């Protein structure tokens, strides 16, 4: 009877429903980096606001039911906390929802059953209580609501005072960050232990759920730009021309885009497991058994400008980069540039991106081929017969080919055939530290598969005896619960070393090296340079001797004009930030330092 009385008590419903709505804000106190004043604002502002809102009606359940969309945000937020150990729902995450296929999303959700069950256990009883409150004949007394509303107003006012101190704290933490950088720069190789850049507090970035609503609005505006892309880029021309051509000598340029492949898991980059035996052998100049071994150059210090596919791939394939990202919506891709220069263009993919700008790039190609499917699991080696088929049809044309692999996208064990399961067990039951080894095993197996497929692509192109360049890289990396943060996957609001450092290597045919020896030598000289994905567009055009006013020679790896610049990263709100100014943690600094990578 006591329980029944509580359920029918409107005051009990009032405070219980507010408590349920506040759970996410409380959890974020422990996961999000903010100064103390910012943390207080993150509690007081939503608490005060919700008390005022609930005081507006005599049946608090009505307000809760109106706020049901917030429950969706809360559930989404818990999933991110489970995956990343934190991170607010960014605008990129909303865009991922509309650009990710249902099968990809299903694979992730299937591994988050624990989180989904927890969310249901919290919110289903709350919704039932809210419905009972909304239907109840009992009402909250006006005087009581007036008193509580005043209390909510006081809490709101207190949050605004704390907001002032939170912003003042930014200047203090900024000074501390500069000091830590100075200490870092004067501590030789131990810079990684000297501290890290503090994340600055901003009301629209840090106060939940204001930040999520703001990010959703930003995502909607950006999505409208994507939908308008066909119109805004219509009529764009590179006016590209081929500067040189040797008669009778065919040219083939291939760009292989991997997916979610981090350098830290490639033996080519020092990983203890031999996950890239073919690339290892090709890059070993002492190994002449394979032939052309010295023609594969590995770039050790290469990072992505974005940890999300829908931004990273356009940066790779277009003149857009972190510093001028918005030209993306007015320009076309490298495919059009090669077409204008007289090349036949081919796009082969094991991807499904019907709703993104990359799909428009795909449609720019003269020849389009896809193995992706919504009804079955497809593997990257299925593109190899398509490549051979296309080469057999185009035996005289100069070619530019893009191959977009599925690579190491979660769920990893679905990315490769059984014969590539070198490490077992490789089928984790859930995304959990309990199954970390299974996750790592399956991820490593997917890298082995990618290494094999890229090698077979190189082998196929090599057999053409043309002047050829095959450029291989990933769009971004991946977290695998590597340290105490327990972070997993990619596309988090705050990137990590593992999400940024990606494999990048280039194979040159003997015929190309003999005809463009200067470009090859310059590339060899630049293997130790700090580079990022914005160099790909310019370098590939330069290797093919294709000229356009959009070509920036200071970003061409095969040019003596290449300039080593401090690298930038594209944030969630599409702002370029210097790599050394990102809010990295000591764990990230440690990894950059251990691998001899440059931050500034």
PDB file of N, CA and C in Angstrom, residues 292-380:
ATOM      1  N   UNK A 292      61.223  -5.118 -56.932  1.00  0.00           N
ATOM      2  CA  UNK A 292      60.749  -3.759 -56.734  1.00  0.00           C
ATOM      3  C   UNK A 292      60.573  -3.416 -55.270  1.00  0.00           C
ATOM      4  N   UNK A 293      61.273  -4.129 -54.394  1.00  0.00           N
ATOM      5  CA  UNK A 293      61.067  -3.943 -52.959  1.00  0.00           C
ATOM      6  C   UNK A 293      61.372  -2.530 -52.518  1.00  0.00           C
ATOM      7  N   UNK A 294      62.406  -1.919 -53.091  1.00  0.00           N
ATOM      8  CA  UNK A 294      62.804  -0.580 -52.673  1.00  0.00           C
ATOM      9  C   UNK A 294      61.856   0.491 -53.188  1.00  0.00           C
ATOM     10  N   UNK A 295      60.855   0.096 -53.988  1.00  0.00           N
ATOM     11  CA  UNK A 295      59.936   1.068 -54.559  1.00  0.00           C
ATOM     12  C   UNK A 295      58.744   1.369 -53.664  1.00  0.00           C
ATOM     13  N   UNK A 296      58.658   0.748 -52.488  1.00  0.00           N
ATOM     14  CA  UNK A 296      57.583   1.058 -51.553  1.00  0.00           C
ATOM     15  C   UNK A 296      58.137   1.925 -50.425  1.00  0.00           C
ATOM     16  N   UNK A 297      57.589   3.110 -50.309  1.00  0.00           N
ATOM     17  CA  UNK A 297      58.038   4.057 -49.287  1.00  0.00           C
ATOM     18  C   UNK A 297      56.997   4.162 -48.180  1.00  0.00           C
ATOM     19  N   UNK A 298      57.458   4.096 -46.946  1.00  0.00           N
ATOM     20  CA  UNK A 298      56.581   4.150 -45.781  1.00  0.00           C
ATOM     21  C   UNK A 298      56.779   5.481 -45.067  1.00  0.00           C
ATOM     22  N   UNK A 299      55.682   6.166 -44.787  1.00  0.00           N
ATOM     23  CA  UNK A 299      55.723   7.467 -44.131  1.00  0.00           C
ATOM     24  C   UNK A 299      55.280   7.273 -42.684  1.00  0.00           C
ATOM     25  N   UNK A 300      56.224   7.443 -41.772  1.00  0.00           N
ATOM     26  CA  UNK A 300      56.000   7.069 -40.376  1.00  0.00           C
ATOM     27  C   UNK A 300      55.182   8.087 -39.592  1.00  0.00           C
ATOM     28  N   UNK A 301      55.285   9.368 -39.955  1.00  0.00           N
ATOM     29  CA  UNK A 301      54.640  10.433 -39.177  1.00  0.00           C
ATOM     30  C   UNK A 301      53.481  11.028 -39.973  1.00  0.00           C
ATOM     31  N   UNK A 302      52.408  10.271 -40.083  1.00  0.00           N
ATOM     32  CA  UNK A 302      51.276  10.667 -40.918  1.00  0.00           C
ATOM     33  C   UNK A 302      49.998  10.584 -40.089  1.00  0.00           C
ATOM     34  N   UNK A 303      49.230  11.664 -40.057  1.00  0.00           N
ATOM     35  CA  UNK A 303      48.002  11.691 -39.263  1.00  0.00           C
ATOM     36  C   UNK A 303      46.823  12.135 -40.119  1.00  0.00           C
ATOM     37  N   UNK A 304      45.638  11.799 -39.663  1.00  0.00           N
ATOM     38  CA  UNK A 304      44.420  12.236 -40.334  1.00  0.00           C
ATOM     39  C   UNK A 304      43.997  13.609 -39.819  1.00  0.00           C
ATOM     40  N   UNK A 305      43.281  14.345 -40.651  1.00  0.00           N
ATOM     41  CA  UNK A 305      42.766  15.648 -40.228  1.00  0.00           C
ATOM     42  C   UNK A 305      41.372  15.542 -39.621  1.00  0.00           C
ATOM     43  N   UNK A 306      40.812  14.336 -39.611  1.00  0.00           N
ATOM     44  CA  UNK A 306      39.511  14.124 -38.970  1.00  0.00           C
ATOM     45  C   UNK A 306      39.364  12.650 -38.603  1.00  0.00           C
ATOM     46  N   UNK A 307      38.689  12.385 -37.482  1.00  0.00           N
ATOM     47  CA  UNK A 307      38.482  10.991 -37.059  1.00  0.00           C
ATOM     48  C   UNK A 307      37.122  10.454 -37.497  1.00  0.00           C
ATOM     49  N   UNK A 308      36.477  11.133 -38.453  1.00  0.00           N
ATOM     50  CA  UNK A 308      35.194  10.670 -38.984  1.00  0.00           C
ATOM     51  C   UNK A 308      35.302  10.494 -40.498  1.00  0.00           C
ATOM     52  N   UNK A 309      34.703   9.426 -41.008  1.00  0.00           N
ATOM     53  CA  UNK A 309      34.778   9.115 -42.438  1.00  0.00           C
ATOM     54  C   UNK A 309      34.166  10.213 -43.289  1.00  0.00           C
ATOM     55  N   UNK A 310      33.009  10.757 -42.858  1.00  0.00           N
ATOM     56  CA  UNK A 310      32.305  11.716 -43.720  1.00  0.00           C
ATOM     57  C   UNK A 310      33.052  13.037 -43.870  1.00  0.00           C
ATOM     58  N   UNK A 311      34.110  13.270 -43.052  1.00  0.00           N
ATOM     59  CA  UNK A 311      34.944  14.460 -43.240  1.00  0.00           C
ATOM     60  C   UNK A 311      36.327  14.091 -43.769  1.00  0.00           C
ATOM     61  N   UNK A 312      36.886  12.989 -43.277  1.00  0.00           N
ATOM     62  CA  UNK A 312      38.237  12.614 -43.664  1.00  0.00           C
ATOM     63  C   UNK A 312      38.341  12.253 -45.143  1.00  0.00           C
ATOM     64  N   UNK A 313      37.399  11.450 -45.641  1.00  0.00           N
ATOM     65  CA  UNK A 313      37.472  11.024 -47.039  1.00  0.00           C
ATOM     66  C   UNK A 313      37.345  12.214 -48.005  1.00  0.00           C
ATOM     67  N   UNK A 314      36.408  13.151 -47.794  1.00  0.00           N
ATOM     68  CA  UNK A 314      36.384  14.334 -48.663  1.00  0.00           C
ATOM     69  C   UNK A 314      37.672  15.153 -48.615  1.00  0.00           C
ATOM     70  N   UNK A 315      38.308  15.230 -47.450  1.00  0.00           N
ATOM     71  CA  UNK A 315      39.585  15.944 -47.363  1.00  0.00           C
ATOM     72  C   UNK A 315      40.631  15.233 -48.213  1.00  0.00           C
ATOM     73  N   UNK A 316      40.625  13.909 -48.188  1.00  0.00           N
ATOM     74  CA  UNK A 316      41.574  13.135 -48.976  1.00  0.00           C
ATOM     75  C   UNK A 316      41.321  13.295 -50.468  1.00  0.00           C
ATOM     76  N   UNK A 317      40.071  13.367 -50.864  1.00  0.00           N
ATOM     77  CA  UNK A 317      39.718  13.324 -52.285  1.00  0.00           C
ATOM     78  C   UNK A 317      39.439  14.686 -52.919  1.00  0.00           C
ATOM     79  N   UNK A 318      39.574  15.758 -52.168  1.00  0.00           N
ATOM     80  CA  UNK A 318      39.252  17.070 -52.725  1.00  0.00           C
ATOM     81  C   UNK A 318      40.283  18.105 -52.276  1.00  0.00           C
ATOM     82  N   UNK A 319      40.214  19.331 -52.814  1.00  0.00           N
ATOM     83  CA  UNK A 319      41.145  20.372 -52.375  1.00  0.00           C
ATOM     84  C   UNK A 319      40.822  20.925 -50.992  1.00  0.00           C
ATOM     85  N   UNK A 320      39.714  20.482 -50.403  1.00  0.00           N
ATOM     86  CA  UNK A 320      39.365  20.949 -49.057  1.00  0.00           C
ATOM     87  C   UNK A 320      40.312  20.353 -48.029  1.00  0.00           C
ATOM     88  N   UNK A 321      40.598  21.111 -46.994  1.00  0.00           N
ATOM     89  CA  UNK A 321      41.413  20.643 -45.873  1.00  0.00           C
ATOM     90  C   UNK A 321      40.918  21.339 -44.622  1.00  0.00           C
ATOM     91  N   UNK A 322      41.525  21.049 -43.491  1.00  0.00           N
ATOM     92  CA  UNK A 322      41.046  21.612 -42.234  1.00  0.00           C
ATOM     93  C   UNK A 322      40.987  23.136 -42.285  1.00  0.00           C
ATOM     94  N   UNK A 323      41.983  23.760 -42.904  1.00  0.00           N
ATOM     95  CA  UNK A 323      42.051  25.225 -42.927  1.00  0.00           C
ATOM     96  C   UNK A 323      41.023  25.877 -43.841  1.00  0.00           C
ATOM     97  N   UNK A 324      40.530  25.145 -44.835  1.00  0.00           N
ATOM     98  CA  UNK A 324      39.555  25.746 -45.767  1.00  0.00           C
ATOM     99  C   UNK A 324      38.461  24.740 -46.084  1.00  0.00           C
ATOM    100  N   UNK A 325      37.946  24.095 -45.060  1.00  0.00           N
ATOM    101  CA  UNK A 325      37.039  22.965 -45.248  1.00  0.00           C
ATOM    102  C   UNK A 325      35.770  23.332 -46.020  1.00  0.00           C
ATOM    103  N   UNK A 326      35.299  24.538 -45.873  1.00  0.00           N
ATOM    104  CA  UNK A 326      34.026  24.913 -46.491  1.00  0.00           C
ATOM    105  C   UNK A 326      34.054  24.969 -48.010  1.00  0.00           C
ATOM    106  N   UNK A 327      35.256  24.982 -48.631  1.00  0.00           N
ATOM    107  CA  UNK A 327      35.287  24.943 -50.101  1.00  0.00           C
ATOM    108  C   UNK A 327      34.825  23.573 -50.601  1.00  0.00           C
ATOM    109  N   UNK A 328      34.722  22.624 -49.664  1.00  0.00           N
ATOM    110  CA  UNK A 328      34.233  21.288 -50.004  1.00  0.00           C
ATOM    111  C   UNK A 328      32.893  21.357 -50.730  1.00  0.00           C
ATOM    112  N   UNK A 329      32.018  22.252 -50.287  1.00  0.00           N
ATOM    113  CA  UNK A 329      30.657  22.306 -50.819  1.00  0.00           C
ATOM    114  C   UNK A 329      30.564  22.983 -52.181  1.00  0.00           C
ATOM    115  N   UNK A 330      31.656  23.579 -52.630  1.00  0.00           N
ATOM    116  CA  UNK A 330      31.645  24.280 -53.914  1.00  0.00           C
ATOM    117  C   UNK A 330      32.546  23.620 -54.954  1.00  0.00           C
ATOM    118  N   UNK A 331      33.347  22.657 -54.532  1.00  0.00           N
ATOM    119  CA  UNK A 331      34.294  22.031 -55.447  1.00  0.00           C
ATOM    120  C   UNK A 331      33.974  20.562 -55.659  1.00  0.00           C
ATOM    121  N   UNK A 332      34.585  19.982 -56.674  1.00  0.00           N
ATOM    122  CA  UNK A 332      34.422  18.557 -56.943  1.00  0.00           C
ATOM    123  C   UNK A 332      35.683  17.812 -56.510  1.00  0.00           C
ATOM    124  N   UNK A 333      35.739  16.528 -56.841  1.00  0.00           N
ATOM    125  CA  UNK A 333      36.809  15.690 -56.315  1.00  0.00           C
ATOM    126  C   UNK A 333      37.963  15.533 -57.306  1.00  0.00           C
ATOM    127  N   UNK A 334      38.979  14.864 -56.836  1.00  0.00           N
ATOM    128  CA  UNK A 334      40.169  14.574 -57.644  1.00  0.00           C
ATOM    129  C   UNK A 334      39.813  13.777 -58.894  1.00  0.00           C
ATOM    130  N   UNK A 335      38.685  13.070 -58.858  1.00  0.00           N
ATOM    131  CA  UNK A 335      38.248  12.288 -60.017  1.00  0.00           C
ATOM    132  C   UNK A 335      37.985  13.208 -61.204  1.00  0.00           C
ATOM    133  N   UNK A 336      37.304  14.299 -60.954  1.00  0.00           N
ATOM    134  CA  UNK A 336      37.028  15.261 -62.021  1.00  0.00           C
ATOM    135  C   UNK A 336      38.311  15.871 -62.554  1.00  0.00           C
ATOM    136  N   UNK A 337      39.267  16.156 -61.672  1.00  0.00           N
ATOM    137  CA  UNK A 337      40.547  16.720 -62.115  1.00  0.00           C
ATOM    138  C   UNK A 337      41.255  15.757 -63.068  1.00  0.00           C
ATOM    139  N   UNK A 338      41.286  14.473 -62.726  1.00  0.00           N
ATOM    140  CA  UNK A 338      41.927  13.492 -63.606  1.00  0.00           C
ATOM    141  C   UNK A 338      41.161  13.340 -64.916  1.00  0.00           C
ATOM    142  N   UNK A 339      39.839  13.416 -64.861  1.00  0.00           N
ATOM    143  CA  UNK A 339      39.038  13.327 -66.085  1.00  0.00           C
ATOM    144  C   UNK A 339      39.371  14.488 -67.020  1.00  0.00           C
ATOM    145  N   UNK A 340      39.457  15.687 -66.452  1.00  0.00           N
ATOM    146  CA  UNK A 340      39.778  16.859 -67.272  1.00  0.00           C
ATOM    147  C   UNK A 340      41.156  16.734 -67.908  1.00  0.00           C
ATOM    148  N   UNK A 341      42.059  16.009 -67.231  1.00  0.00           N
ATOM    149  CA  UNK A 341      43.425  15.853 -67.740  1.00  0.00           C
ATOM    150  C   UNK A 341      43.550  14.689 -68.720  1.00  0.00           C
ATOM    151  N   UNK A 342      42.432  14.044 -69.055  1.00  0.00           N
ATOM    152  CA  UNK A 342      42.452  13.010 -70.082  1.00  0.00           C
ATOM    153  C   UNK A 342      42.530  11.581 -69.583  1.00  0.00           C
ATOM    154  N   UNK A 343      42.412  11.362 -68.293  1.00  0.00           N
ATOM    155  CA  UNK A 343      42.448  10.011 -67.738  1.00  0.00           C
ATOM    156  C   UNK A 343      41.043   9.401 -67.729  1.00  0.00           C
ATOM    157  N   UNK A 344      41.002   8.080 -67.880  1.00  0.00           N
ATOM    158  CA  UNK A 344      39.755   7.365 -67.635  1.00  0.00           C
ATOM    159  C   UNK A 344      39.728   7.056 -66.142  1.00  0.00           C
ATOM    160  N   UNK A 345      38.596   7.333 -65.515  1.00  0.00           N
ATOM    161  CA  UNK A 345      38.524   7.206 -64.056  1.00  0.00           C
ATOM    162  C   UNK A 345      37.624   6.039 -63.655  1.00  0.00           C
ATOM    163  N   UNK A 346      38.058   5.344 -62.618  1.00  0.00           N
ATOM    164  CA  UNK A 346      37.358   4.149 -62.132  1.00  0.00           C
ATOM    165  C   UNK A 346      37.243   4.236 -60.621  1.00  0.00           C
ATOM    166  N   UNK A 347      36.079   3.932 -60.081  1.00  0.00           N
ATOM    167  CA  UNK A 347      35.857   3.930 -58.627  1.00  0.00           C
ATOM    168  C   UNK A 347      35.289   2.561 -58.250  1.00  0.00           C
ATOM    169  N   UNK A 348      36.029   1.820 -57.416  1.00  0.00           N
ATOM    170  CA  UNK A 348      35.590   0.512 -56.936  1.00  0.00           C
ATOM    171  C   UNK A 348      35.451   0.586 -55.424  1.00  0.00           C
ATOM    172  N   UNK A 349      34.317   0.151 -54.905  1.00  0.00           N
ATOM    173  CA  UNK A 349      34.118   0.316 -53.465  1.00  0.00           C
ATOM    174  C   UNK A 349      33.481  -0.908 -52.817  1.00  0.00           C
ATOM    175  N   UNK A 350      33.828  -1.088 -51.564  1.00  0.00           N
ATOM    176  CA  UNK A 350      33.125  -2.022 -50.690  1.00  0.00           C
ATOM    177  C   UNK A 350      32.563  -1.196 -49.539  1.00  0.00           C
ATOM    178  N   UNK A 351      31.789  -0.197 -49.889  1.00  0.00           N
ATOM    179  CA  UNK A 351      31.242   0.773 -48.943  1.00  0.00           C
ATOM    180  C   UNK A 351      29.820   1.122 -49.368  1.00  0.00           C
ATOM    181  N   UNK A 352      29.057   1.616 -48.407  1.00  0.00           N
ATOM    182  CA  UNK A 352      27.708   2.100 -48.708  1.00  0.00           C
ATOM    183  C   UNK A 352      27.585   3.504 -48.136  1.00  0.00           C
ATOM    184  N   UNK A 353      27.686   4.514 -49.014  1.00  0.00           N
ATOM    185  CA  UNK A 353      27.567   5.896 -48.545  1.00  0.00           C
ATOM    186  C   UNK A 353      26.634   6.699 -49.438  1.00  0.00           C
ATOM    187  N   UNK A 354      25.431   6.208 -49.567  1.00  0.00           N
ATOM    188  CA  UNK A 354      24.462   6.829 -50.462  1.00  0.00           C
ATOM    189  C   UNK A 354      24.085   8.249 -50.057  1.00  0.00           C
ATOM    190  N   UNK A 355      24.243   8.597 -48.772  1.00  0.00           N
ATOM    191  CA  UNK A 355      23.750   9.894 -48.291  1.00  0.00           C
ATOM    192  C   UNK A 355      24.861  10.916 -48.050  1.00  0.00           C
ATOM    193  N   UNK A 356      26.065  10.629 -48.494  1.00  0.00           N
ATOM    194  CA  UNK A 356      27.171  11.538 -48.217  1.00  0.00           C
ATOM    195  C   UNK A 356      27.721  12.151 -49.496  1.00  0.00           C
ATOM    196  N   UNK A 357      28.589  13.142 -49.318  1.00  0.00           N
ATOM    197  CA  UNK A 357      29.225  13.783 -50.468  1.00  0.00           C
ATOM    198  C   UNK A 357      30.088  12.782 -51.230  1.00  0.00           C
ATOM    199  N   UNK A 358      30.649  11.819 -50.522  1.00  0.00           N
ATOM    200  CA  UNK A 358      31.503  10.827 -51.188  1.00  0.00           C
ATOM    201  C   UNK A 358      30.725  10.063 -52.252  1.00  0.00           C
ATOM    202  N   UNK A 359      29.432   9.902 -52.057  1.00  0.00           N
ATOM    203  CA  UNK A 359      28.626   9.237 -53.082  1.00  0.00           C
ATOM    204  C   UNK A 359      28.601  10.058 -54.369  1.00  0.00           C
ATOM    205  N   UNK A 360      28.616  11.378 -54.224  1.00  0.00           N
ATOM    206  CA  UNK A 360      28.694  12.242 -55.409  1.00  0.00           C
ATOM    207  C   UNK A 360      30.033  12.067 -56.101  1.00  0.00           C
ATOM    208  N   UNK A 361      31.097  11.909 -55.310  1.00  0.00           N
ATOM    209  CA  UNK A 361      32.416  11.646 -55.890  1.00  0.00           C
ATOM    210  C   UNK A 361      32.399  10.336 -56.676  1.00  0.00           C
ATOM    211  N   UNK A 362      31.783   9.343 -56.084  1.00  0.00           N
ATOM    212  CA  UNK A 362      31.669   8.028 -56.723  1.00  0.00           C
ATOM    213  C   UNK A 362      30.998   8.166 -58.087  1.00  0.00           C
ATOM    214  N   UNK A 363      29.978   8.983 -58.151  1.00  0.00           N
ATOM    215  CA  UNK A 363      29.237   9.165 -59.403  1.00  0.00           C
ATOM    216  C   UNK A 363      29.987  10.013 -60.422  1.00  0.00           C
ATOM    217  N   UNK A 364      31.049  10.685 -60.010  1.00  0.00           N
ATOM    218  CA  UNK A 364      31.868  11.450 -60.956  1.00  0.00           C
ATOM    219  C   UNK A 364      32.672  10.532 -61.871  1.00  0.00           C
ATOM    220  N   UNK A 365      32.961   9.311 -61.411  1.00  0.00           N
ATOM    221  CA  UNK A 365      33.843   8.408 -62.147  1.00  0.00           C
ATOM    222  C   UNK A 365      33.213   7.928 -63.453  1.00  0.00           C
ATOM    223  N   UNK A 366      34.065   7.656 -64.450  1.00  0.00           N
ATOM    224  CA  UNK A 366      33.585   7.101 -65.720  1.00  0.00           C
ATOM    225  C   UNK A 366      33.031   5.699 -65.506  1.00  0.00           C
ATOM    226  N   UNK A 367      33.677   4.958 -64.633  1.00  0.00           N
ATOM    227  CA  UNK A 367      33.282   3.571 -64.403  1.00  0.00           C
ATOM    228  C   UNK A 367      33.119   3.351 -62.903  1.00  0.00           C
ATOM    229  N   UNK A 368      31.960   2.878 -62.509  1.00  0.00           N
ATOM    230  CA  UNK A 368      31.643   2.691 -61.085  1.00  0.00           C
ATOM    231  C   UNK A 368      31.350   1.223 -60.813  1.00  0.00           C
ATOM    232  N   UNK A 369      32.016   0.676 -59.782  1.00  0.00           N
ATOM    233  CA  UNK A 369      31.846  -0.735 -59.451  1.00  0.00           C
ATOM    234  C   UNK A 369      31.760  -0.872 -57.931  1.00  0.00           C
ATOM    235  N   UNK A 370      30.834  -1.730 -57.471  1.00  0.00           N
ATOM    236  CA  UNK A 370      30.633  -1.877 -56.029  1.00  0.00           C
ATOM    237  C   UNK A 370      30.368  -3.334 -55.667  1.00  0.00           C
ATOM    238  N   UNK A 371      30.918  -3.759 -54.523  1.00  0.00           N
ATOM    239  CA  UNK A 371      30.630  -5.099 -54.013  1.00  0.00           C
ATOM    240  C   UNK A 371      29.836  -5.030 -52.714  1.00  0.00           C
ATOM    241  N   UNK A 372      29.566  -3.836 -52.227  1.00  0.00           N
ATOM    242  CA  UNK A 372      28.849  -3.688 -50.960  1.00  0.00           C
ATOM    243  C   UNK A 372      27.429  -4.196 -51.091  1.00  0.00           C
ATOM    244  N   UNK A 373      26.902  -4.705 -49.994  1.00  0.00           N
ATOM    245  CA  UNK A 373      25.566  -5.277 -49.999  1.00  0.00           C
ATOM    246  C   UNK A 373      24.887  -5.016 -48.662  1.00  0.00           C
ATOM    247  N   UNK A 374      23.582  -4.852 -48.706  1.00  0.00           N
ATOM    248  CA  UNK A 374      22.821  -4.653 -47.477  1.00  0.00           C
ATOM    249  C   UNK A 374      22.240  -5.958 -46.950  1.00  0.00           C
ATOM    250  N   UNK A 375      22.418  -7.044 -47.704  1.00  0.00           N
ATOM    251  CA  UNK A 375      21.813  -8.317 -47.288  1.00  0.00           C
ATOM    252  C   UNK A 375      22.848  -9.388 -46.948  1.00  0.00           C
ATOM    253  N   UNK A 376      24.134  -9.116 -47.191  1.00  0.00           N
ATOM    254  CA  UNK A 376      25.162 -10.084 -46.837  1.00  0.00           C
ATOM    255  C   UNK A 376      26.453  -9.370 -46.474  1.00  0.00           C
ATOM    256  N   UNK A 377      27.329 -10.071 -45.766  1.00  0.00           N
ATOM    257  CA  UNK A 377      28.634  -9.529 -45.409  1.00  0.00           C
ATOM    258  C   UNK A 377      29.558  -9.652 -46.614  1.00  0.00           C
ATOM    259  N   UNK A 378      30.189  -8.568 -46.998  1.00  0.00           N
ATOM    260  CA  UNK A 378      31.128  -8.590 -48.119  1.00  0.00           C
ATOM    261  C   UNK A 378      32.542  -8.366 -47.615  1.00  0.00           C
ATOM    262  N   UNK A 379      33.511  -8.980 -48.280  1.00  0.00           N
ATOM    263  CA  UNK A 379      34.916  -8.855 -47.900  1.00  0.00           C
ATOM    264  C   UNK A 379      35.692  -8.093 -48.962  1.00  0.00           C
ATOM    265  N   UNK A 380      36.738  -7.422 -48.537  1.00  0.00           N
ATOM    266  CA  UNK A 380      37.468  -6.525 -49.438  1.00  0.00           C
ATOM    267  C   UNK A 380      38.104  -7.232 -50.628  1.00  0.00           C
TER     268      UNK A 380
END
